[in-house]
mmCIF file of C-alpha atoms and ligand atoms in Angstrom:
data_model
loop_
_atom_site.group_PDB
_atom_site.id
_atom_site.type_symbol
_atom_site.label_atom_id
_atom_site.label_comp_id
_atom_site.label_asym_id
_atom_site.label_seq_id
_atom_site.Cartn_x
_atom_site.Cartn_y
_atom_site.Cartn_z
ATOM 1 C CA MET U 1 28.464 67.222 148.938
ATOM 2 C CA SER U 2 25.951 69.511 150.686
ATOM 3 C CA SER U 3 25.842 73.021 150.284
ATOM 4 C CA ILE U 4 25.031 76.119 152.960
ATOM 5 C CA ASP U 5 23.015 78.879 151.657
ATOM 6 C CA LYS U 6 22.720 82.550 152.349
ATOM 7 C CA ASP U 7 20.209 81.589 155.300
ATOM 8 C CA GLY U 8 22.631 79.155 157.086
ATOM 9 C CA MET U 9 20.948 76.254 156.020
ATOM 10 C CA LEU U 10 22.281 73.407 154.435
ATOM 11 C CA ILE U 11 21.273 72.044 151.112
ATOM 12 C CA ASP U 12 21.086 68.382 150.393
ATOM 13 C CA PRO U 13 18.345 65.942 149.467
ATOM 14 C CA LYS U 14 19.255 64.385 152.965
ATOM 15 C CA ILE U 15 17.983 67.058 155.031
ATOM 16 C CA THR U 16 14.360 68.823 155.776
ATOM 17 C CA HIS U 17 14.605 72.002 156.413
ATOM 18 C CA LYS U 18 11.948 72.795 159.369
ATOM 19 C CA ARG U 19 13.202 76.232 160.468
ATOM 20 C CA PHE U 20 11.897 77.165 164.193
ATOM 21 C CA GLN U 21 13.141 81.054 164.256
ATOM 22 C CA SER U 22 11.675 80.613 167.743
ATOM 23 C CA ILE U 23 14.868 78.807 168.977
ATOM 24 C CA GLU U 24 17.002 81.271 167.447
ATOM 25 C CA HIS U 25 18.808 83.677 169.560
ATOM 26 C CA GLY U 26 21.642 86.261 167.700
ATOM 27 C CA THR U 27 23.699 85.807 165.180
ATOM 28 C CA LEU U 28 25.959 82.593 165.418
ATOM 29 C CA LYS U 29 29.707 84.025 164.110
ATOM 30 C CA ASP U 30 32.484 81.274 164.288
ATOM 31 C CA ILE U 31 31.624 77.606 164.772
ATOM 32 C CA HIS U 32 34.589 75.426 166.306
ATOM 33 C CA ALA U 33 32.698 73.025 167.700
ATOM 34 C CA ILE U 34 29.390 70.313 167.639
ATOM 35 C CA VAL U 35 27.648 69.089 170.453
ATOM 36 C CA VAL U 36 25.503 66.393 170.499
ATOM 37 C CA HIS U 37 22.526 65.500 172.334
ATOM 38 C CA GLN U 38 19.343 63.228 172.851
ATOM 39 C CA THR U 39 16.338 65.142 173.101
ATOM 40 C CA ASP U 40 14.350 63.741 176.480
ATOM 41 C CA ALA U 41 11.001 62.879 173.806
ATOM 42 C CA PRO U 42 10.150 60.005 172.498
ATOM 43 C CA THR U 43 9.546 61.757 168.907
ATOM 44 C CA ALA U 44 10.622 64.449 166.562
ATOM 45 C CA ARG U 45 7.213 66.211 166.710
ATOM 46 C CA HIS U 46 7.149 66.345 170.813
ATOM 47 C CA THR U 47 10.728 68.305 170.218
ATOM 48 C CA PHE U 48 9.169 70.107 167.079
ATOM 49 C CA ASN U 49 6.053 71.331 169.585
ATOM 50 C CA GLY U 50 8.226 72.589 172.413
ATOM 51 C CA TYR U 51 10.245 74.445 169.579
ATOM 52 C CA ARG U 52 7.203 76.400 168.707
ATOM 53 C CA THR U 53 7.443 78.234 171.782
ATOM 54 C CA GLY U 54 10.768 79.341 171.677
ATOM 55 C CA GLY U 55 14.123 78.876 174.065
ATOM 56 C CA ASN U 56 15.983 76.057 174.191
ATOM 57 C CA GLY U 57 17.115 74.291 170.732
ATOM 58 C CA ALA U 58 19.480 72.939 168.573
ATOM 59 C CA HIS U 59 20.540 73.332 164.808
ATOM 60 C CA PHE U 60 19.629 69.716 163.904
ATOM 61 C CA LEU U 61 17.649 67.011 164.756
ATOM 62 C CA ILE U 62 17.879 63.096 163.740
ATOM 63 C CA ASP U 63 14.928 61.007 163.891
ATOM 64 C CA LYS U 64 14.823 57.285 165.246
ATOM 65 C CA THR U 65 14.680 56.073 161.780
ATOM 66 C CA GLY U 66 17.896 58.085 160.559
ATOM 67 C CA GLY U 67 15.702 61.148 159.013
ATOM 68 C CA ILE U 68 17.520 64.754 159.153
ATOM 69 C CA TYR U 69 15.882 67.908 160.539
ATOM 70 C CA GLN U 70 17.439 71.380 160.482
ATOM 71 C CA THR U 71 15.810 73.321 162.858
ATOM 72 C CA ALA U 72 17.801 76.617 163.051
ATOM 73 C CA SER U 73 19.774 78.422 160.654
ATOM 74 C CA MET U 74 23.255 77.536 161.258
ATOM 75 C CA ALA U 75 24.251 81.905 161.546
ATOM 76 C CA LYS U 76 21.970 82.049 164.299
ATOM 77 C CA ARG U 77 22.619 80.632 168.073
ATOM 78 C CA CYS U 78 20.828 78.269 169.699
ATOM 79 C CA TYR U 79 20.339 77.707 173.742
ATOM 80 C CA HIS U 80 21.643 74.037 173.839
ATOM 81 C CA VAL U 81 25.072 74.253 175.803
ATOM 82 C CA GLY U 82 23.475 75.375 179.063
ATOM 83 C CA ARG U 83 24.734 78.068 181.489
ATOM 84 C CA LEU U 84 27.366 77.262 183.131
ATOM 85 C CA ILE U 85 30.369 75.153 181.403
ATOM 86 C CA LYS U 86 32.509 72.523 182.983
ATOM 87 C CA SER U 87 36.538 73.104 182.901
ATOM 88 C CA LYS U 88 37.910 71.267 180.129
ATOM 89 C CA CYS U 89 41.508 71.363 181.965
ATOM 90 C CA LEU U 90 40.046 69.651 185.449
ATOM 91 C CA GLU U 91 38.483 66.746 183.221
ATOM 92 C CA ILE U 92 41.023 65.890 180.780
ATOM 93 C CA ASN U 93 44.131 67.701 181.772
ATOM 94 C CA LYS U 94 44.040 67.968 185.483
ATOM 95 C CA ASP U 95 47.658 68.321 186.569
ATOM 96 C CA ASN U 96 48.349 71.221 184.401
ATOM 97 C CA CYS U 97 45.673 73.327 185.344
ATOM 98 C CA GLN U 98 46.571 73.734 189.032
ATOM 99 C CA THR U 99 47.351 77.407 188.894
ATOM 100 C CA PRO U 100 46.361 79.695 192.104
ATOM 101 C CA GLU U 101 43.055 80.624 190.553
ATOM 102 C CA MET U 102 41.610 77.262 189.994
ATOM 103 C CA VAL U 103 43.030 76.464 193.910
ATOM 104 C CA LYS U 104 41.002 78.923 195.218
ATOM 105 C CA ILE U 105 38.162 78.120 192.725
ATOM 106 C CA LEU U 106 38.649 74.367 193.741
ATOM 107 C CA ALA U 107 38.033 74.837 197.813
ATOM 108 C CA MET U 108 34.730 76.883 197.090
ATOM 109 C CA THR U 109 31.342 74.931 197.698
ATOM 110 C CA TRP U 110 29.527 73.109 195.260
ATOM 111 C CA GLY U 111 27.327 75.662 193.850
ATOM 112 C CA SER U 112 29.716 78.445 193.921
ATOM 113 C CA ARG U 113 32.432 76.373 192.358
ATOM 114 C CA ILE U 114 30.567 75.674 189.609
ATOM 115 C CA LYS U 115 29.598 79.225 188.749
ATOM 116 C CA ALA U 116 33.191 80.302 189.574
ATOM 117 C CA LEU U 117 34.667 77.850 187.282
ATOM 118 C CA ASN U 118 32.217 78.827 184.266
ATOM 119 C CA ALA U 119 33.467 82.253 184.482
ATOM 120 C CA HIS U 120 37.466 80.937 184.610
ATOM 121 C CA GLU U 121 36.555 78.836 181.612
ATOM 122 C CA ARG U 122 34.597 81.817 179.606
ATOM 123 C CA ALA U 123 37.870 83.930 179.746
ATOM 124 C CA LYS U 124 39.450 81.248 177.235
ATOM 125 C CA SER U 125 39.282 80.566 173.945
ATOM 126 C CA TYR U 126 38.274 77.406 172.226
ATOM 127 C CA PRO U 127 40.192 74.524 172.536
ATOM 128 C CA ASP U 128 41.299 75.882 175.611
ATOM 129 C CA ARG U 129 37.806 75.481 176.978
ATOM 130 C CA TYR U 130 34.745 73.509 176.062
ATOM 131 C CA PRO U 131 32.302 74.778 173.267
ATOM 132 C CA VAL U 132 29.655 77.431 174.095
ATOM 133 C CA ASN U 133 26.241 78.219 172.676
ATOM 134 C CA SER U 134 28.158 81.298 170.901
ATOM 135 C CA ASP U 135 30.529 78.900 169.013
ATOM 136 C CA SER U 136 29.113 75.663 168.263
ATOM 137 C CA ILE U 137 26.483 73.578 166.270
ATOM 138 C CA GLY U 138 23.976 71.656 168.505
ATOM 139 C CA ILE U 139 22.576 68.291 167.515
ATOM 140 C CA GLU U 140 19.784 66.282 169.247
ATOM 141 C CA LEU U 141 19.249 62.601 168.759
ATOM 142 C CA VAL U 142 15.385 61.653 169.611
ATOM 143 C CA GLY U 143 15.471 60.053 172.600
ATOM 144 C CA LYS U 144 13.973 59.430 175.945
ATOM 145 C CA HIS U 145 15.779 59.954 179.321
ATOM 146 C CA ILE U 146 15.213 56.463 181.254
ATOM 147 C CA ASP U 147 16.629 57.009 184.667
ATOM 148 C CA ASP U 148 19.394 59.593 186.614
ATOM 149 C CA LYS U 149 22.404 57.798 184.557
ATOM 150 C CA THR U 150 20.765 56.500 181.325
ATOM 151 C CA TYR U 151 19.247 57.464 178.222
ATOM 152 C CA GLU U 152 17.459 55.542 175.513
ATOM 153 C CA VAL U 153 20.146 53.603 173.270
ATOM 154 C CA VAL U 154 20.376 55.478 169.998
ATOM 155 C CA THR U 155 19.802 53.540 166.757
ATOM 156 C CA PRO U 156 22.074 52.305 163.699
ATOM 157 C CA LEU U 157 19.794 54.757 161.584
ATOM 158 C CA GLN U 158 20.235 57.738 163.794
ATOM 159 C CA LEU U 159 24.121 56.456 163.899
ATOM 160 C CA LEU U 160 24.614 56.636 160.173
ATOM 161 C CA SER U 161 22.976 59.519 159.923
ATOM 162 C CA LEU U 162 25.051 61.597 162.440
ATOM 163 C CA GLN U 163 28.163 60.345 160.673
ATOM 164 C CA TRP U 164 27.198 61.454 157.491
ATOM 165 C CA LEU U 165 26.040 65.035 158.913
ATOM 166 C CA LEU U 166 29.513 65.451 160.566
ATOM 167 C CA ASP U 167 31.434 64.516 157.653
ATOM 168 C CA GLU U 168 29.654 67.501 156.179
ATOM 169 C CA LEU U 169 30.309 69.659 158.835
ATOM 170 C CA TYR U 170 33.765 69.129 159.234
ATOM 171 C CA HIS U 171 34.206 70.003 155.905
ATOM 172 C CA HIS U 172 32.442 72.943 155.985
ATOM 173 C CA PHE U 173 33.825 74.389 159.100
ATOM 174 C CA SER U 174 37.092 72.793 158.680
ATOM 175 C CA LEU U 175 36.765 70.630 162.034
ATOM 176 C CA SER U 176 37.678 67.113 163.238
ATOM 177 C CA SER U 177 36.614 64.888 165.451
ATOM 178 C CA ASP U 178 37.829 65.938 168.084
ATOM 179 C CA ASP U 179 35.566 68.828 167.847
ATOM 180 C CA VAL U 180 32.816 66.783 168.835
ATOM 181 C CA TYR U 181 31.416 66.347 172.289
ATOM 182 C CA LYS U 182 28.818 65.133 174.153
ATOM 183 C CA HIS U 183 26.197 67.228 175.833
ATOM 184 C CA PRO U 184 27.286 65.896 179.539
ATOM 185 C CA GLU U 185 31.353 66.407 178.813
ATOM 186 C CA VAL U 186 30.343 69.966 178.451
ATOM 187 C CA SER U 187 27.929 71.047 181.134
ATOM 188 C CA TYR U 188 26.229 69.425 184.525
ATOM 189 C CA LYS U 189 23.685 66.808 182.793
ATOM 190 C CA ASN U 190 22.276 63.508 182.853
ATOM 191 C CA PRO U 191 25.690 61.441 182.300
ATOM 192 C CA GLY U 192 23.232 58.947 180.332
ATOM 193 C CA GLU U 193 22.768 61.837 177.353
ATOM 194 C CA ALA U 194 24.226 60.494 174.511
ATOM 195 C CA SER U 195 26.240 58.263 176.041
ATOM 196 C CA THR U 196 25.465 55.649 173.691
ATOM 197 C CA VAL U 197 26.535 57.763 170.511
ATOM 198 C CA LYS U 198 29.516 56.822 168.805
ATOM 199 C CA TRP U 199 31.536 58.697 165.878
ATOM 200 C CA LYS U 200 34.725 59.158 164.220
HETATM 201 ZN ZN1 ZN F 301 21.362 68.370 175.535
#
Protein backbone atom coordinates (compact mmCIF):
# COMPACT_ATOMS: atom_id res chain seq x y z
CA MET A 1 0.00 0.00 0.00
CA SER A 2 1.25 3.47 -0.85
CA SER A 3 1.57 6.33 1.62
CA ILE A 4 1.12 10.09 1.28
CA ASP A 5 3.91 12.40 2.43
CA LYS A 6 3.58 15.82 4.05
CA ASP A 7 3.71 17.49 0.61
CA GLY A 8 0.69 15.58 -0.66
CA MET A 9 2.77 13.24 -2.81
CA LEU A 10 1.83 9.56 -3.15
CA ILE A 11 4.81 7.41 -2.22
CA ASP A 12 5.11 4.11 -4.08
CA PRO A 13 7.72 2.59 -6.42
CA LYS A 14 5.06 2.63 -9.19
CA ILE A 15 4.85 6.44 -9.15
CA THR A 16 7.28 8.91 -10.68
CA HIS A 17 7.16 12.33 -9.05
CA LYS A 18 7.18 15.12 -11.62
CA ARG A 19 5.57 17.96 -9.75
CA PHE A 20 4.70 21.22 -11.53
CA GLN A 21 3.92 23.93 -9.01
CA SER A 22 2.89 26.02 -12.01
CA ILE A 23 -0.40 24.05 -12.21
CA GLU A 24 -1.16 24.21 -8.46
CA HIS A 25 -3.63 26.91 -7.43
CA GLY A 26 -4.15 27.20 -3.69
CA THR A 27 -5.06 24.60 -1.10
CA LEU A 28 -7.16 21.49 -1.74
CA LYS A 29 -8.78 20.80 1.61
CA ASP A 30 -11.32 18.09 0.89
CA ILE A 31 -11.07 15.26 -1.60
CA HIS A 32 -14.52 13.87 -2.37
CA ALA A 33 -14.14 12.66 -5.93
CA ILE A 34 -11.85 11.87 -8.86
CA VAL A 35 -12.24 13.10 -12.43
CA VAL A 36 -10.67 11.13 -15.30
CA HIS A 37 -9.45 12.97 -18.39
CA GLN A 38 -7.59 12.48 -21.64
CA THR A 39 -4.86 14.94 -22.47
CA ASP A 40 -5.54 15.63 -26.15
CA ALA A 41 -1.78 15.31 -26.69
CA PRO A 42 0.20 12.49 -28.34
CA THR A 43 2.78 11.99 -25.56
CA ALA A 44 3.30 12.77 -21.88
CA ARG A 45 6.11 15.14 -22.86
CA HIS A 46 3.70 17.39 -24.77
CA THR A 47 1.58 17.74 -21.63
CA PHE A 48 4.59 18.34 -19.37
CA ASN A 49 5.76 21.12 -21.71
CA GLY A 50 2.33 22.72 -21.39
CA TYR A 51 2.41 22.39 -17.59
CA ARG A 52 5.67 24.37 -17.46
CA THR A 53 3.81 27.51 -18.51
CA GLY A 54 1.09 26.85 -15.91
CA GLY A 55 -2.68 27.16 -16.02
CA ASN A 56 -4.80 24.02 -16.34
CA GLY A 57 -3.53 20.63 -15.23
CA ALA A 58 -4.29 17.56 -13.14
CA HIS A 59 -2.69 15.72 -10.23
CA PHE A 60 -1.70 12.55 -12.09
CA LEU A 61 -0.83 11.53 -15.62
CA ILE A 62 -0.75 7.98 -17.02
CA ASP A 63 1.20 7.49 -20.24
CA LYS A 64 0.37 4.93 -22.90
CA THR A 65 2.69 2.30 -21.45
CA GLY A 66 0.97 2.63 -18.06
CA GLY A 67 3.67 4.79 -16.42
CA ILE A 68 2.14 6.86 -13.61
CA TYR A 69 3.40 10.40 -12.91
CA GLN A 70 2.25 12.60 -10.07
CA THR A 71 2.29 16.09 -11.54
CA ALA A 72 0.79 18.09 -8.66
CA SER A 73 0.46 17.78 -4.90
CA MET A 74 -2.84 16.35 -3.64
CA ALA A 75 -2.79 19.11 -1.04
CA LYS A 76 -3.14 21.65 -3.87
CA ARG A 77 -5.99 22.51 -6.17
CA CYS A 78 -5.64 21.98 -9.92
CA TYR A 79 -7.80 23.50 -12.64
CA HIS A 80 -9.06 20.37 -14.36
CA VAL A 81 -12.85 20.39 -14.12
CA GLY A 82 -13.61 23.61 -15.98
CA ARG A 83 -15.53 26.73 -15.11
CA LEU A 84 -19.10 25.49 -15.58
CA ILE A 85 -20.36 22.24 -14.10
CA LYS A 86 -23.44 20.40 -15.31
CA SER A 87 -26.43 19.63 -13.08
CA LYS A 88 -26.06 16.12 -11.63
CA CYS A 89 -29.73 16.15 -10.73
CA LEU A 90 -30.78 16.89 -14.31
CA GLU A 91 -28.41 14.32 -15.76
CA ILE A 92 -29.26 11.37 -13.51
CA ASN A 93 -32.45 12.14 -11.62
CA LYS A 94 -34.38 14.53 -13.83
CA ASP A 95 -37.86 13.84 -12.42
CA ASN A 96 -36.77 14.83 -8.93
CA CYS A 97 -35.22 18.19 -9.63
CA GLN A 98 -38.10 20.21 -11.02
CA THR A 99 -37.94 22.92 -8.36
CA PRO A 100 -39.40 26.34 -9.28
CA GLU A 101 -35.84 27.66 -9.59
CA MET A 102 -34.87 24.84 -11.93
CA VAL A 103 -37.93 25.42 -14.10
CA LYS A 104 -36.89 29.08 -14.40
CA ILE A 105 -33.33 28.12 -15.31
CA LEU A 106 -34.43 25.61 -17.94
CA ALA A 107 -36.51 28.28 -19.67
CA MET A 108 -33.38 30.38 -20.31
CA THR A 109 -31.37 30.46 -23.52
CA TRP A 110 -28.42 28.02 -23.66
CA GLY A 111 -25.69 30.52 -22.74
CA SER A 112 -27.55 31.89 -19.73
CA ARG A 113 -28.82 28.47 -18.74
CA ILE A 114 -25.42 26.81 -18.36
CA LYS A 115 -24.18 29.73 -16.24
CA ALA A 116 -27.28 29.70 -14.02
CA LEU A 117 -27.14 25.89 -13.69
CA ASN A 118 -23.50 26.12 -12.63
CA ALA A 119 -24.29 28.66 -9.91
CA HIS A 120 -27.32 26.62 -8.78
CA GLU A 121 -25.23 23.45 -8.53
CA ARG A 122 -22.27 25.03 -6.74
CA ALA A 123 -24.54 26.01 -3.87
CA LYS A 124 -25.01 22.25 -3.17
CA SER A 125 -22.46 20.00 -1.55
CA TYR A 126 -21.00 16.77 -2.90
CA PRO A 127 -22.45 14.20 -3.74
CA ASP A 128 -25.62 16.18 -4.56
CA ARG A 129 -23.61 17.95 -7.25
CA TYR A 130 -20.77 16.94 -9.53
CA PRO A 131 -17.19 17.41 -8.27
CA VAL A 132 -15.43 20.77 -8.67
CA ASN A 133 -11.76 21.78 -8.60
CA SER A 134 -11.93 22.48 -4.88
CA ASP A 135 -12.94 18.93 -3.92
CA SER A 136 -11.50 16.59 -6.52
CA ILE A 137 -8.37 14.98 -7.86
CA GLY A 138 -7.75 14.93 -11.61
CA ILE A 139 -6.14 12.04 -13.49
CA GLU A 140 -5.03 12.54 -17.10
CA LEU A 141 -4.55 9.64 -19.51
CA VAL A 142 -2.37 10.42 -22.53
CA GLY A 143 -4.58 10.36 -25.63
CA LYS A 144 -5.39 12.61 -28.56
CA HIS A 145 -8.80 13.86 -29.54
CA ILE A 146 -9.81 12.54 -32.98
CA ASP A 147 -13.00 14.41 -33.85
CA ASP A 148 -15.97 16.13 -32.18
CA LYS A 149 -17.14 12.90 -30.58
CA THR A 150 -14.06 10.70 -30.32
CA TYR A 151 -10.72 10.37 -28.54
CA GLU A 152 -8.05 7.72 -28.99
CA VAL A 153 -8.96 4.42 -27.30
CA VAL A 154 -7.12 4.10 -23.97
CA THR A 155 -4.56 1.27 -23.80
CA PRO A 156 -4.92 -1.86 -21.63
CA LEU A 157 -1.78 -0.77 -19.72
CA GLN A 158 -3.36 2.61 -18.98
CA LEU A 159 -6.48 0.87 -17.65
CA LEU A 160 -4.40 -1.39 -15.40
CA SER A 161 -2.45 1.54 -13.96
CA LEU A 162 -5.60 3.62 -13.54
CA GLN A 163 -7.28 0.85 -11.55
CA TRP A 164 -4.22 0.47 -9.32
CA LEU A 165 -4.12 4.23 -8.72
CA LEU A 166 -7.86 4.43 -8.04
CA ASP A 167 -7.63 1.61 -5.49
CA GLU A 168 -4.89 3.53 -3.66
CA LEU A 169 -6.93 6.75 -3.72
CA TYR A 170 -10.14 4.96 -2.59
CA HIS A 171 -8.18 3.74 0.40
CA HIS A 172 -6.53 7.04 1.33
CA PHE A 173 -9.63 9.24 0.91
CA SER A 174 -12.45 6.76 1.72
CA LEU A 175 -13.87 6.93 -1.79
CA SER A 176 -15.62 4.34 -3.94
CA SER A 177 -16.04 3.73 -7.66
CA ASP A 178 -19.18 5.92 -7.52
CA ASP A 179 -16.93 8.91 -6.82
CA VAL A 180 -15.08 8.59 -10.13
CA TYR A 181 -16.33 10.61 -13.10
CA LYS A 182 -15.39 11.04 -16.74
CA HIS A 183 -14.71 14.69 -17.50
CA PRO A 184 -17.58 15.10 -20.03
CA GLU A 185 -20.10 13.90 -17.40
CA VAL A 186 -19.17 16.81 -15.18
CA SER A 187 -18.72 19.70 -17.59
CA TYR A 188 -19.34 20.60 -21.21
CA LYS A 189 -16.58 18.74 -23.09
CA ASN A 190 -16.01 16.60 -26.17
CA PRO A 191 -18.08 13.50 -25.24
CA GLY A 192 -15.27 11.26 -26.49
CA GLU A 193 -12.86 12.31 -23.72
CA ALA A 194 -12.26 9.29 -21.47
CA SER A 195 -15.23 7.51 -23.08
CA THR A 196 -13.24 4.25 -23.37
CA VAL A 197 -12.09 4.32 -19.75
CA LYS A 198 -13.48 1.65 -17.42
CA TRP A 199 -12.94 1.17 -13.71
CA LYS A 200 -14.38 -0.56 -10.71
ZN1 LIG B 1 -10.53 16.84 -19.27
